[in-house]
Amino acid sequence: MTARGVAKSYGGHVALSGVDFDIEPGITGLLGANGAGKTTMLGMIIGLHPRDSGTLEVLGHDPWSDGVTVRERLGYAPEHHTLPPDVRAADFVRHVAELHGIPKAEATTRASDALWLVELGEERFRPMGTMSTGQRQRVKLAQAIAHDPGLVLLDEPTDGLDPVQRDVMLDLIKSVSTEYGINVILSSHLLAEVERICTGVVIIGDGRTIASGPIDQLRDPAARAVVVELDATEAEVEAVAADLRAAGVTVERDRRRLTMAGDDPATYDRVVAVAVARQVGIIRLGSSVSTLEDVFLGATG
């Protein structure tokens, strides 16, 4: 999928002013604060509204001029939880599969398979109004994948879920993508969940792309650091920090934790030597790397 100079306004409100990205196969996170333009971008990918300017290619087609072709191969799970309460999950997923052109008999089978895949097989004949928020989120995932799409768009798929339910949902999304070869765009404002399962990211701010690409390439290699947590009083920790600084090491202290810029193997040796000389215990000694939060904050300022 590619976007070049995509812009969209509603009256006097500019939703997107210049979005550019190349999305590779796999799971890609679409990140941005509320109001950044993520939902508008998803709407244009689906082909719900035209662009004011720019080009957008989805699955080899323009989603506005060739929307029917795109939507046949695309799955979508919206953010809202408004599902018909009296309709059984299996009937709902089957109906959506039929809307994508799947014959009724095959759609019935696919609906059952998709609900088993998202761990709702035994609940598939329950009315959706009797289901929990976590179960309804999984129904939305099932209807998005039942027709075997080439691309799935998930808008805030963990909204309203507790930590355990969130973990289950993220594991399901990763399984759907890796085991069944379905590409996923996950729109979220939660950095941790994007970093956990996504290989790429597009960050939108003020209506434009401020960073995009594989997450590993966006991280700053220079941001690596050595981190040690000491079993010592704050005075003893400060003494260790002073000794390290005297040896030419740049050190930042946060209570019992010391962070040293870089990832020089010699730094580990110096830390151990100073800790032994000061007779303080080491709880943890290791390295840290730049996180997606660092990338996001650096890009958004």
Short mmCIF file of C-alpha atoms in Angstrom, two decimals:
data_model
loop_
_atom_site.label_atom_id
_atom_site.label_comp_id
_atom_site.label_asym_id
_atom_site.label_seq_id
_atom_site.Cartn_x
_atom_site.Cartn_y
_atom_site.Cartn_z
CA MET A 1 0.00 0.00 0.00
CA THR A 2 1.28 3.46 -0.86
CA ALA A 3 0.14 7.01 -0.18
CA ARG A 4 1.59 10.18 -1.66
CA GLY A 5 0.47 13.65 -0.63
CA VAL A 6 -2.97 12.50 0.55
CA ALA A 7 -5.08 15.44 1.77
CA LYS A 8 -8.65 15.71 3.01
CA SER A 9 -10.70 18.59 4.41
CA TYR A 10 -14.24 18.83 5.74
CA GLY A 11 -15.41 22.38 5.20
CA GLY A 12 -12.86 24.55 6.94
CA HIS A 13 -11.40 21.67 8.96
CA VAL A 14 -8.24 20.10 7.57
CA ALA A 15 -8.21 16.41 8.54
CA LEU A 16 -5.17 15.40 6.48
CA SER A 17 -2.75 17.78 4.80
CA GLY A 18 0.01 15.57 3.41
CA VAL A 19 0.19 11.87 4.20
CA ASP A 20 2.96 9.78 2.61
CA PHE A 21 3.81 6.16 3.41
CA ASP A 22 4.72 2.76 2.03
CA ILE A 23 3.25 -0.12 4.01
CA GLU A 24 4.99 -3.47 3.72
CA PRO A 25 3.40 -6.91 4.32
CA GLY A 26 2.83 -7.89 7.95
CA ILE A 27 1.26 -5.94 10.81
CA THR A 28 1.55 -2.17 10.63
CA GLY A 29 0.54 0.21 13.40
CA LEU A 30 -1.26 3.43 12.50
CA LEU A 31 -0.42 5.75 15.38
CA GLY A 32 -1.52 9.21 16.35
CA ALA A 33 -3.28 11.17 19.04
CA ASN A 34 -7.06 11.48 19.00
CA GLY A 35 -8.00 13.80 16.15
CA ALA A 36 -4.73 13.22 14.29
CA GLY A 37 -6.54 11.87 11.22
CA LYS A 38 -6.27 8.09 11.70
CA THR A 39 -9.97 7.39 11.20
CA THR A 40 -10.10 9.66 8.16
CA MET A 41 -7.16 7.75 6.67
CA LEU A 42 -8.88 4.41 7.30
CA GLY A 43 -12.04 5.72 5.66
CA MET A 44 -10.12 6.61 2.51
CA ILE A 45 -8.37 3.23 2.46
CA ILE A 46 -11.78 1.58 2.50
CA GLY A 47 -13.03 3.95 -0.20
CA LEU A 48 -15.76 5.61 1.85
CA HIS A 49 -14.83 9.13 0.74
CA PRO A 50 -12.59 10.70 -1.90
CA ARG A 51 -9.29 12.45 -1.41
CA ASP A 52 -8.97 16.16 -2.08
CA SER A 53 -5.51 15.54 -3.53
CA GLY A 54 -2.73 12.98 -3.66
CA THR A 55 -2.63 9.33 -4.66
CA LEU A 56 -3.52 6.20 -2.71
CA GLU A 57 -3.08 2.60 -3.82
CA VAL A 58 -4.59 -0.27 -1.84
CA LEU A 59 -4.12 -3.87 -2.96
CA GLY A 60 -3.07 -2.54 -6.35
CA HIS A 61 -6.16 -0.35 -6.85
CA ASP A 62 -7.42 3.16 -6.15
CA PRO A 63 -9.95 2.63 -3.33
CA TRP A 64 -12.16 5.51 -4.48
CA SER A 65 -12.40 4.82 -8.21
CA ASP A 66 -12.25 1.02 -7.80
CA GLY A 67 -13.81 0.67 -4.36
CA VAL A 68 -15.83 -2.47 -5.05
CA THR A 69 -12.72 -4.41 -6.03
CA VAL A 70 -10.81 -3.19 -2.99
CA ARG A 71 -13.61 -3.94 -0.52
CA GLU A 72 -14.01 -7.48 -1.84
CA ARG A 73 -10.45 -8.19 -0.63
CA LEU A 74 -10.47 -6.05 2.49
CA GLY A 75 -11.71 -6.70 6.02
CA TYR A 76 -12.64 -3.98 8.48
CA ALA A 77 -13.40 -3.93 12.20
CA PRO A 78 -14.61 -0.47 13.27
CA GLU A 79 -13.89 1.13 16.61
CA HIS A 80 -17.50 1.37 17.79
CA HIS A 81 -19.17 -1.55 19.57
CA THR A 82 -22.63 -1.13 18.02
CA LEU A 83 -23.57 -4.66 17.00
CA PRO A 84 -27.20 -5.85 16.62
CA PRO A 85 -27.92 -7.28 20.09
CA ASP A 86 -30.53 -9.84 19.04
CA VAL A 87 -28.47 -11.33 16.19
CA ARG A 88 -26.40 -14.43 16.83
CA ALA A 89 -22.66 -14.08 16.28
CA ALA A 90 -22.60 -16.81 13.62
CA ASP A 91 -25.43 -15.20 11.67
CA PHE A 92 -23.74 -11.80 11.79
CA VAL A 93 -20.37 -13.09 10.59
CA ARG A 94 -22.07 -15.16 7.85
CA HIS A 95 -24.01 -12.10 6.67
CA VAL A 96 -20.85 -9.98 6.40
CA ALA A 97 -19.12 -12.78 4.46
CA GLU A 98 -22.06 -12.86 2.04
CA LEU A 99 -21.73 -9.10 1.55
CA HIS A 100 -18.19 -9.81 0.37
CA GLY A 101 -19.54 -12.13 -2.31
CA ILE A 102 -19.20 -15.50 -0.53
CA PRO A 103 -22.07 -17.93 -1.39
CA LYS A 104 -24.41 -18.58 1.55
CA ALA A 105 -23.40 -22.19 2.24
CA GLU A 106 -19.72 -21.38 2.12
CA ALA A 107 -20.28 -18.22 4.17
CA THR A 108 -21.92 -20.31 6.90
CA THR A 109 -18.88 -22.59 7.07
CA ARG A 110 -16.45 -19.68 7.02
CA ALA A 111 -18.34 -17.90 9.80
CA SER A 112 -18.09 -20.96 12.00
CA ASP A 113 -14.39 -21.38 11.23
CA ALA A 114 -13.63 -17.73 11.91
CA LEU A 115 -15.44 -17.78 15.26
CA TRP A 116 -13.56 -20.92 16.29
CA LEU A 117 -10.34 -19.20 15.28
CA VAL A 118 -11.04 -16.26 17.61
CA GLU A 119 -11.95 -18.68 20.41
CA LEU A 120 -15.72 -18.16 20.22
CA GLY A 121 -16.63 -21.48 18.66
CA GLU A 122 -18.75 -22.63 21.60
CA GLU A 123 -20.37 -19.18 21.85
CA ARG A 124 -21.10 -18.71 18.17
CA PHE A 125 -24.87 -19.14 18.49
CA ARG A 126 -25.25 -16.62 21.31
CA PRO A 127 -26.95 -13.27 20.61
CA MET A 128 -24.27 -10.60 20.57
CA GLY A 129 -26.16 -8.51 23.11
CA THR A 130 -25.41 -11.17 25.74
CA MET A 131 -21.68 -11.12 25.09
CA SER A 132 -18.97 -9.27 26.99
CA THR A 133 -17.01 -6.41 25.43
CA GLY A 134 -14.06 -8.73 24.86
CA GLN A 135 -16.26 -11.27 23.08
CA ARG A 136 -17.84 -8.61 20.87
CA GLN A 137 -14.37 -7.37 19.91
CA ARG A 138 -13.51 -10.91 18.83
CA VAL A 139 -16.74 -11.13 16.82
CA LYS A 140 -15.63 -7.99 14.97
CA LEU A 141 -12.28 -9.62 14.26
CA ALA A 142 -14.03 -12.78 13.02
CA GLN A 143 -16.27 -10.90 10.57
CA ALA A 144 -13.22 -9.02 9.27
CA ILE A 145 -11.36 -12.22 8.34
CA ALA A 146 -14.12 -14.69 7.42
CA HIS A 147 -13.91 -13.92 3.68
CA ASP A 148 -10.12 -14.48 3.62
CA PRO A 149 -9.11 -10.87 2.83
CA GLY A 150 -5.71 -9.68 1.67
CA LEU A 151 -5.77 -6.80 4.13
CA VAL A 152 -7.57 -6.21 7.43
CA LEU A 153 -8.09 -2.80 9.05
CA LEU A 154 -8.58 -2.85 12.82
CA ASP A 155 -9.62 0.41 14.47
CA GLU A 156 -8.77 0.38 18.21
CA PRO A 157 -9.34 -3.41 18.52
CA THR A 158 -8.50 -3.47 22.25
CA ASP A 159 -10.78 -0.59 23.24
CA GLY A 160 -12.68 -1.39 26.42
CA LEU A 161 -10.69 -4.53 27.23
CA ASP A 162 -9.00 -5.35 30.50
CA PRO A 163 -5.28 -6.32 30.46
CA VAL A 164 -5.98 -10.06 30.13
CA GLN A 165 -8.49 -9.56 27.32
CA ARG A 166 -6.08 -7.17 25.60
CA ASP A 167 -3.34 -9.80 25.63
CA VAL A 168 -5.72 -12.37 24.16
CA MET A 169 -6.79 -10.01 21.39
CA LEU A 170 -3.24 -9.03 20.47
CA ASP A 171 -2.20 -12.69 20.36
CA LEU A 172 -5.15 -13.45 18.06
CA ILE A 173 -4.27 -10.60 15.72
CA LYS A 174 -0.66 -11.74 15.52
CA SER A 175 -1.75 -15.32 14.87
CA VAL A 176 -4.17 -14.28 12.12
CA SER A 177 -1.41 -12.36 10.35
CA THR A 178 1.52 -14.75 10.76
CA GLU A 179 -0.27 -18.09 10.37
CA TYR A 180 -2.76 -17.14 7.66
CA GLY A 181 -0.75 -14.55 5.73
CA ILE A 182 -3.23 -11.72 6.23
CA ASN A 183 -1.77 -8.22 6.29
CA VAL A 184 -3.06 -6.02 9.08
CA ILE A 185 -3.24 -2.28 9.72
CA LEU A 186 -3.88 -1.67 13.41
CA SER A 187 -5.02 1.83 14.31
CA SER A 188 -4.28 2.65 17.93
CA HIS A 189 -3.10 5.30 20.34
CA LEU A 190 -1.51 2.68 22.64
CA LEU A 191 2.20 2.53 21.89
CA ALA A 192 2.84 -0.62 23.89
CA GLU A 193 0.41 -2.79 21.93
CA VAL A 194 1.70 -1.53 18.60
CA GLU A 195 5.29 -2.22 19.63
CA ARG A 196 4.33 -5.68 20.85
CA ILE A 197 2.94 -7.10 17.59
CA CYS A 198 3.70 -4.66 14.75
CA THR A 199 6.72 -4.77 12.48
CA GLY A 200 6.03 -1.38 10.89
CA VAL A 201 4.41 1.88 11.88
CA VAL A 202 2.92 5.02 10.37
CA ILE A 203 2.74 7.97 12.77
CA ILE A 204 0.30 10.75 11.87
CA GLY A 205 0.28 14.12 13.57
CA ASP A 206 -1.43 17.37 12.63
CA GLY A 207 -2.81 15.69 9.53
CA ARG A 208 0.51 14.60 8.05
CA THR A 209 2.97 11.72 8.24
CA ILE A 210 5.72 12.49 10.71
CA ALA A 211 7.38 9.06 10.68
CA SER A 212 6.87 5.74 8.89
CA GLY A 213 8.71 2.53 8.19
CA PRO A 214 9.87 -0.65 9.95
CA ILE A 215 10.00 -0.07 13.70
CA ASP A 216 13.52 -1.47 13.99
CA GLN A 217 14.77 1.06 11.44
CA LEU A 218 13.03 3.98 13.16
CA ARG A 219 14.63 3.25 16.51
CA ASP A 220 17.79 5.24 17.17
CA PRO A 221 20.77 2.86 17.52
CA ALA A 222 22.61 5.61 19.37
CA ALA A 223 19.95 5.51 22.08
CA ARG A 224 21.25 2.19 23.44
CA ALA A 225 22.35 2.34 27.05
CA VAL A 226 23.69 0.20 29.89
CA VAL A 227 21.33 0.06 32.87
CA VAL A 228 22.20 -1.23 36.34
CA GLU A 229 19.97 -1.48 39.39
CA LEU A 230 21.88 -1.69 42.66
CA ASP A 231 21.04 -3.25 46.00
CA ALA A 232 22.32 -0.28 47.99
CA THR A 233 21.35 2.92 49.73
CA GLU A 234 20.98 6.07 47.66
CA ALA A 235 24.23 7.38 49.13
CA GLU A 236 26.05 4.20 48.06
CA VAL A 237 24.50 4.41 44.59
CA GLU A 238 25.70 8.01 44.27
CA ALA A 239 29.18 6.90 45.28
CA VAL A 240 29.16 4.25 42.54
CA ALA A 241 27.96 6.87 40.06
CA ALA A 242 30.77 9.22 41.10
CA ASP A 243 33.38 6.50 40.61
CA LEU A 244 32.03 5.73 37.15
CA ARG A 245 32.04 9.40 36.18
CA ALA A 246 35.64 9.65 37.37
CA ALA A 247 36.42 6.78 34.97
CA GLY A 248 34.95 8.79 32.09
CA VAL A 249 31.50 7.18 31.96
CA THR A 250 28.44 9.40 31.40
CA VAL A 251 25.97 8.43 34.13
CA GLU A 252 22.40 9.40 34.99
CA ARG A 253 20.96 8.31 38.33
CA ASP A 254 17.33 7.60 39.20
CA ARG A 255 17.29 6.48 42.84
CA ARG A 256 18.91 3.01 42.76
CA ARG A 257 19.17 2.82 38.97
CA LEU A 258 22.09 4.08 36.92
CA THR A 259 21.91 4.60 33.15
CA MET A 260 25.07 4.94 31.06
CA ALA A 261 24.96 6.09 27.44
CA GLY A 262 26.15 3.68 24.79
CA ASP A 263 26.56 -0.08 24.88
CA ASP A 264 30.33 -0.45 25.22
CA PRO A 265 31.25 -3.87 26.68
CA ALA A 266 33.92 -2.12 28.76
CA THR A 267 31.15 -0.25 30.59
CA TYR A 268 29.80 -3.51 31.99
CA ASP A 269 33.26 -4.37 33.33
CA ARG A 270 33.60 -0.95 34.94
CA VAL A 271 30.20 -1.23 36.61
CA VAL A 272 31.00 -4.64 38.06
CA ALA A 273 34.45 -3.52 39.22
CA VAL A 274 33.08 -0.43 40.96
CA ALA A 275 30.23 -2.36 42.57
CA VAL A 276 32.66 -4.93 43.93
CA ALA A 277 35.01 -2.23 45.21
CA ARG A 278 32.11 -0.44 46.91
CA GLN A 279 30.71 -3.76 48.20
CA VAL A 280 27.22 -3.17 46.80
CA GLY A 281 25.01 -5.79 45.21
CA ILE A 282 23.78 -5.75 41.62
CA ILE A 283 20.09 -6.58 41.16
CA ARG A 284 20.07 -6.21 37.39
CA LEU A 285 22.65 -5.29 34.77
CA GLY A 286 21.75 -5.12 31.11
CA SER A 287 21.14 -2.94 28.08
CA SER A 288 18.16 -0.90 26.97
CA VAL A 289 17.22 0.14 23.46
CA SER A 290 15.22 2.96 21.96
CA THR A 291 11.48 2.24 22.22
CA LEU A 292 8.53 3.14 20.03
CA GLU A 293 7.64 5.74 22.65
CA ASP A 294 11.02 7.38 22.04
CA VAL A 295 10.33 7.35 18.30
CA PHE A 296 6.83 8.78 18.78
CA LEU A 297 7.90 11.52 21.18
CA GLY A 298 10.87 12.39 19.02
CA ALA A 299 8.67 12.64 15.93
CA THR A 300 5.86 14.62 17.59
CA GLY A 301 8.07 16.79 19.78
#
